[in-house]
Amino acid sequence: DAGVIGRDIVTDLAVLKIPAENLPSATIADATKIKVGDWVMTMGNALALKGGPTVTLGIVSGLGRSIQTARGQFYDLIQTDAAVNIGNSGGPIVNEKGQLVAIAVSGMAKDITEGLNFGIKSSAAANFLKSNKISPSTGYMSFSTSGDKLVKLLEESTVYTFCE
């Protein structure tokens, strides 16, 4: 069970408090250094399938995107071709250093588009945390991934959350 510390209905972000300590977390990337063409990896639980989390790989395809959703207008999103499916929302989009680049928010209808997915930029996530009196970690991860370390970090710091 989790308690809600803060939430933003438009971006669909929330800060949850759970009864746990010393949990691993990803650091937040400097949003000014995110570039089109940067490699990214997403983690989520696509379709809430049994067997655990899913990982997809892609690039940052665009910056400064804006989309209209049922919750409102999302501004200054990153666009990625890394798959974002139902069950990935709220999951991390990280760079090769394991730093949070964005939070997965939406994938466009697959019958209309191919690889058109969006994430809430890391700077918006950092501002949201600060507005809820939480200091985001912006430290630098010193490894360049072979894949295993990054997947392990994502698995340890990403939790599938079911809301009632």
PDB file of C-alpha atoms in Angstrom:
ATOM      1  CA  ASP A   1       0.000   0.000   0.000  1.00  0.00           C
ATOM      2  CA  ALA A   2       1.178   3.517  -0.779  1.00  0.00           C
ATOM      3  CA  GLY A   3       0.169   6.963   0.392  1.00  0.00           C
ATOM      4  CA  VAL A   4      -0.054   9.905  -1.992  1.00  0.00           C
ATOM      5  CA  ILE A   5       2.271  12.772  -1.047  1.00  0.00           C
ATOM      6  CA  GLY A   6       1.612  14.880  -4.131  1.00  0.00           C
ATOM      7  CA  ARG A   7       0.033  14.648  -7.546  1.00  0.00           C
ATOM      8  CA  ASP A   8      -0.493  16.611 -10.734  1.00  0.00           C
ATOM      9  CA  ILE A   9      -3.649  15.673 -12.610  1.00  0.00           C
ATOM     10  CA  VAL A  10      -2.550  17.185 -15.948  1.00  0.00           C
ATOM     11  CA  THR A  11       0.804  15.380 -16.185  1.00  0.00           C
ATOM     12  CA  ASP A  12      -0.497  12.348 -14.260  1.00  0.00           C
ATOM     13  CA  LEU A  13       2.578  12.415 -12.031  1.00  0.00           C
ATOM     14  CA  ALA A  14       2.377  11.403  -8.388  1.00  0.00           C
ATOM     15  CA  VAL A  15       4.770  11.055  -5.475  1.00  0.00           C
ATOM     16  CA  LEU A  16       3.961   7.955  -3.457  1.00  0.00           C
ATOM     17  CA  LYS A  17       5.209   6.999   0.000  1.00  0.00           C
ATOM     18  CA  ILE A  18       5.743   3.326   0.699  1.00  0.00           C
ATOM     19  CA  PRO A  19       6.983   1.593   3.866  1.00  0.00           C
ATOM     20  CA  ALA A  20      10.520   0.886   2.622  1.00  0.00           C
ATOM     21  CA  GLU A  21      14.001   2.306   3.048  1.00  0.00           C
ATOM     22  CA  ASN A  22      17.280   2.404   1.089  1.00  0.00           C
ATOM     23  CA  LEU A  23      15.662   1.757  -2.264  1.00  0.00           C
ATOM     24  CA  PRO A  24      17.806   2.268  -5.391  1.00  0.00           C
ATOM     25  CA  SER A  25      16.884   5.130  -7.667  1.00  0.00           C
ATOM     26  CA  ALA A  26      17.952   6.573 -10.970  1.00  0.00           C
ATOM     27  CA  THR A  27      19.484  10.034 -11.136  1.00  0.00           C
ATOM     28  CA  ILE A  28      17.878  12.752 -13.249  1.00  0.00           C
ATOM     29  CA  ALA A  29      19.580  13.768 -16.500  1.00  0.00           C
ATOM     30  CA  ASP A  30      20.332  17.406 -17.218  1.00  0.00           C
ATOM     31  CA  ALA A  31      17.461  18.255 -19.591  1.00  0.00           C
ATOM     32  CA  THR A  32      19.596  20.851 -21.390  1.00  0.00           C
ATOM     33  CA  LYS A  33      21.933  18.074 -22.568  1.00  0.00           C
ATOM     34  CA  ILE A  34      19.284  15.759 -24.037  1.00  0.00           C
ATOM     35  CA  LYS A  35      19.674  15.668 -27.818  1.00  0.00           C
ATOM     36  CA  VAL A  36      17.816  14.160 -30.751  1.00  0.00           C
ATOM     37  CA  GLY A  37      19.583  10.903 -31.586  1.00  0.00           C
ATOM     38  CA  ASP A  38      20.544  10.046 -27.971  1.00  0.00           C
ATOM     39  CA  TRP A  39      20.033   6.365 -27.139  1.00  0.00           C
ATOM     40  CA  VAL A  40      17.336   5.642 -24.556  1.00  0.00           C
ATOM     41  CA  MET A  41      15.831   2.614 -22.843  1.00  0.00           C
ATOM     42  CA  THR A  42      12.344   2.290 -21.355  1.00  0.00           C
ATOM     43  CA  MET A  43      11.105  -0.041 -18.662  1.00  0.00           C
ATOM     44  CA  GLY A  44       7.545  -0.834 -17.789  1.00  0.00           C
ATOM     45  CA  ASN A  45       5.092  -3.659 -17.543  1.00  0.00           C
ATOM     46  CA  ALA A  46       3.516  -3.740 -20.992  1.00  0.00           C
ATOM     47  CA  LEU A  47      -0.073  -4.982 -20.803  1.00  0.00           C
ATOM     48  CA  ALA A  48       0.609  -6.028 -17.175  1.00  0.00           C
ATOM     49  CA  LEU A  49       1.725  -9.410 -18.480  1.00  0.00           C
ATOM     50  CA  LYS A  50       3.044 -12.055 -16.110  1.00  0.00           C
ATOM     51  CA  GLY A  51       6.781 -12.548 -16.111  1.00  0.00           C
ATOM     52  CA  GLY A  52       7.913  -9.140 -14.938  1.00  0.00           C
ATOM     53  CA  PRO A  53       8.986  -5.903 -16.529  1.00  0.00           C
ATOM     54  CA  THR A  54       9.729  -5.258 -20.173  1.00  0.00           C
ATOM     55  CA  VAL A  55      12.583  -3.242 -21.632  1.00  0.00           C
ATOM     56  CA  THR A  56      12.665  -1.452 -24.989  1.00  0.00           C
ATOM     57  CA  LEU A  57      15.470   0.427 -26.690  1.00  0.00           C
ATOM     58  CA  GLY A  58      15.357   3.400 -29.037  1.00  0.00           C
ATOM     59  CA  ILE A  59      16.471   6.985 -29.521  1.00  0.00           C
ATOM     60  CA  VAL A  60      15.223  10.451 -28.680  1.00  0.00           C
ATOM     61  CA  SER A  61      13.382  11.268 -31.903  1.00  0.00           C
ATOM     62  CA  GLY A  62      12.276  14.812 -31.082  1.00  0.00           C
ATOM     63  CA  LEU A  63      12.223  17.492 -28.400  1.00  0.00           C
ATOM     64  CA  GLY A  64       9.718  20.134 -27.381  1.00  0.00           C
ATOM     65  CA  ARG A  65       6.715  18.104 -28.490  1.00  0.00           C
ATOM     66  CA  SER A  66       3.172  18.895 -27.349  1.00  0.00           C
ATOM     67  CA  ILE A  67       0.160  16.548 -27.397  1.00  0.00           C
ATOM     68  CA  GLN A  68      -3.467  16.763 -26.323  1.00  0.00           C
ATOM     69  CA  THR A  69      -4.787  13.950 -24.123  1.00  0.00           C
ATOM     70  CA  ALA A  70      -7.950  13.299 -22.157  1.00  0.00           C
ATOM     71  CA  ARG A  71      -6.193  14.798 -19.111  1.00  0.00           C
ATOM     72  CA  GLY A  72      -5.179  17.994 -20.849  1.00  0.00           C
ATOM     73  CA  GLN A  73      -2.312  19.419 -22.838  1.00  0.00           C
ATOM     74  CA  PHE A  74       1.180  18.012 -22.296  1.00  0.00           C
ATOM     75  CA  TYR A  75       3.999  20.440 -23.147  1.00  0.00           C
ATOM     76  CA  ASP A  76       7.732  20.081 -23.741  1.00  0.00           C
ATOM     77  CA  LEU A  77       7.746  16.318 -24.120  1.00  0.00           C
ATOM     78  CA  ILE A  78      10.480  14.200 -25.598  1.00  0.00           C
ATOM     79  CA  GLN A  79       9.535  11.938 -28.483  1.00  0.00           C
ATOM     80  CA  THR A  80      11.094   8.496 -28.707  1.00  0.00           C
ATOM     81  CA  ASP A  81      10.816   5.462 -30.945  1.00  0.00           C
ATOM     82  CA  ALA A  82      11.391   3.181 -27.924  1.00  0.00           C
ATOM     83  CA  ALA A  83       8.064   1.384 -27.486  1.00  0.00           C
ATOM     84  CA  VAL A  84       5.637   2.771 -24.891  1.00  0.00           C
ATOM     85  CA  ASN A  85       2.635   0.488 -24.454  1.00  0.00           C
ATOM     86  CA  ILE A  86      -0.261   0.199 -22.030  1.00  0.00           C
ATOM     87  CA  GLY A  87       1.445  -0.622 -18.732  1.00  0.00           C
ATOM     88  CA  ASN A  88       4.531   1.476 -19.504  1.00  0.00           C
ATOM     89  CA  SER A  89       2.970   4.782 -18.388  1.00  0.00           C
ATOM     90  CA  GLY A  90       4.923   6.252 -15.510  1.00  0.00           C
ATOM     91  CA  GLY A  91       7.938   4.091 -16.264  1.00  0.00           C
ATOM     92  CA  PRO A  92      11.429   5.504 -16.752  1.00  0.00           C
ATOM     93  CA  ILE A  93      13.037   6.491 -20.021  1.00  0.00           C
ATOM     94  CA  VAL A  94      16.768   6.548 -19.284  1.00  0.00           C
ATOM     95  CA  ASN A  95      19.964   7.284 -21.185  1.00  0.00           C
ATOM     96  CA  GLU A  96      22.972   4.976 -21.467  1.00  0.00           C
ATOM     97  CA  LYS A  97      24.291   6.308 -18.136  1.00  0.00           C
ATOM     98  CA  GLY A  98      21.127   5.247 -16.316  1.00  0.00           C
ATOM     99  CA  GLN A  99      19.950   8.837 -15.877  1.00  0.00           C
ATOM    100  CA  LEU A 100      16.233   9.619 -16.132  1.00  0.00           C
ATOM    101  CA  VAL A 101      15.599  11.444 -19.417  1.00  0.00           C
ATOM    102  CA  ALA A 102      11.797  11.297 -19.215  1.00  0.00           C
ATOM    103  CA  ILE A 103       8.803   9.517 -17.720  1.00  0.00           C
ATOM    104  CA  ALA A 104       6.790   7.486 -20.233  1.00  0.00           C
ATOM    105  CA  VAL A 105       3.388   9.080 -20.738  1.00  0.00           C
ATOM    106  CA  SER A 106       1.907   8.114 -24.073  1.00  0.00           C
ATOM    107  CA  GLY A 107       2.241   6.086 -27.218  1.00  0.00           C
ATOM    108  CA  MET A 108       0.217   7.063 -30.261  1.00  0.00           C
ATOM    109  CA  ALA A 109      -2.273   4.641 -31.813  1.00  0.00           C
ATOM    110  CA  LYS A 110      -0.274   1.868 -33.462  1.00  0.00           C
ATOM    111  CA  ASP A 111      -2.761   1.571 -36.335  1.00  0.00           C
ATOM    112  CA  ILE A 112      -1.974   5.184 -37.292  1.00  0.00           C
ATOM    113  CA  THR A 113       1.709   5.625 -36.395  1.00  0.00           C
ATOM    114  CA  GLU A 114       4.859   3.612 -35.877  1.00  0.00           C
ATOM    115  CA  GLY A 115       7.288   4.387 -33.064  1.00  0.00           C
ATOM    116  CA  LEU A 116       5.670   7.673 -32.001  1.00  0.00           C
ATOM    117  CA  ASN A 117       5.913   7.694 -28.200  1.00  0.00           C
ATOM    118  CA  PHE A 118       6.281  10.449 -25.625  1.00  0.00           C
ATOM    119  CA  GLY A 119       7.747  11.110 -22.210  1.00  0.00           C
ATOM    120  CA  ILE A 120       7.543  13.930 -19.683  1.00  0.00           C
ATOM    121  CA  LYS A 121      10.950  15.616 -19.781  1.00  0.00           C
ATOM    122  CA  SER A 122      13.270  15.084 -16.808  1.00  0.00           C
ATOM    123  CA  SER A 123      13.227  18.806 -15.953  1.00  0.00           C
ATOM    124  CA  ALA A 124       9.428  18.662 -15.436  1.00  0.00           C
ATOM    125  CA  ALA A 125       9.858  15.600 -13.219  1.00  0.00           C
ATOM    126  CA  ALA A 126      12.563  17.396 -11.195  1.00  0.00           C
ATOM    127  CA  ASN A 127      10.349  20.473 -10.803  1.00  0.00           C
ATOM    128  CA  PHE A 128       7.439  18.277  -9.704  1.00  0.00           C
ATOM    129  CA  LEU A 129       9.614  16.603  -7.056  1.00  0.00           C
ATOM    130  CA  LYS A 130      10.890  19.972  -5.806  1.00  0.00           C
ATOM    131  CA  SER A 131       7.310  21.307  -5.566  1.00  0.00           C
ATOM    132  CA  ASN A 132       6.618  18.367  -3.241  1.00  0.00           C
ATOM    133  CA  LYS A 133       9.696  19.141  -1.124  1.00  0.00           C
ATOM    134  CA  ILE A 134      11.758  16.255  -2.483  1.00  0.00           C
ATOM    135  CA  SER A 135      15.314  16.874  -3.705  1.00  0.00           C
ATOM    136  CA  PRO A 136      15.862  14.995  -6.957  1.00  0.00           C
ATOM    137  CA  SER A 137      19.137  13.151  -7.359  1.00  0.00           C
ATOM    138  CA  THR A 138      21.072  14.701 -10.211  1.00  0.00           C
ATOM    139  CA  GLY A 139      24.346  12.879  -9.645  1.00  0.00           C
ATOM    140  CA  TYR A 140      26.351  11.438 -12.496  1.00  0.00           C
ATOM    141  CA  MET A 141      26.376   7.686 -13.093  1.00  0.00           C
ATOM    142  CA  SER A 142      29.932   6.732 -13.956  1.00  0.00           C
ATOM    143  CA  PHE A 143      29.287   3.656 -16.055  1.00  0.00           C
ATOM    144  CA  SER A 144      28.563   3.281 -19.728  1.00  0.00           C
ATOM    145  CA  THR A 145      26.228   0.363 -20.105  1.00  0.00           C
ATOM    146  CA  SER A 146      26.846  -2.914 -21.676  1.00  0.00           C
ATOM    147  CA  GLY A 147      23.160  -3.399 -20.995  1.00  0.00           C
ATOM    148  CA  ASP A 148      23.314  -5.638 -17.929  1.00  0.00           C
ATOM    149  CA  LYS A 149      24.076  -2.893 -15.392  1.00  0.00           C
ATOM    150  CA  LEU A 150      21.426  -0.588 -16.810  1.00  0.00           C
ATOM    151  CA  VAL A 151      18.739  -3.275 -16.900  1.00  0.00           C
ATOM    152  CA  LYS A 152      19.613  -4.255 -13.308  1.00  0.00           C
ATOM    153  CA  LEU A 153      19.299  -0.595 -12.192  1.00  0.00           C
ATOM    154  CA  LEU A 154      15.959  -0.288 -13.974  1.00  0.00           C
ATOM    155  CA  GLU A 155      14.642  -3.537 -12.509  1.00  0.00           C
ATOM    156  CA  GLU A 156      15.630  -2.496  -8.984  1.00  0.00           C
ATOM    157  CA  SER A 157      14.276   1.052  -9.233  1.00  0.00           C
ATOM    158  CA  THR A 158      11.038   0.466 -11.181  1.00  0.00           C
ATOM    159  CA  VAL A 159       7.926  -0.897  -9.523  1.00  0.00           C
ATOM    160  CA  TYR A 160       4.672  -1.724 -11.279  1.00  0.00           C
ATOM    161  CA  THR A 161       1.941   0.256  -9.554  1.00  0.00           C
ATOM    162  CA  PHE A 162      -1.718  -0.656  -9.665  1.00  0.00           C
ATOM    163  CA  CYS A 163      -4.170   2.095  -8.756  1.00  0.00           C
ATOM    164  CA  GLU A 164      -7.660   1.367  -7.508  1.00  0.00           C
TER     165      GLU A 164
END
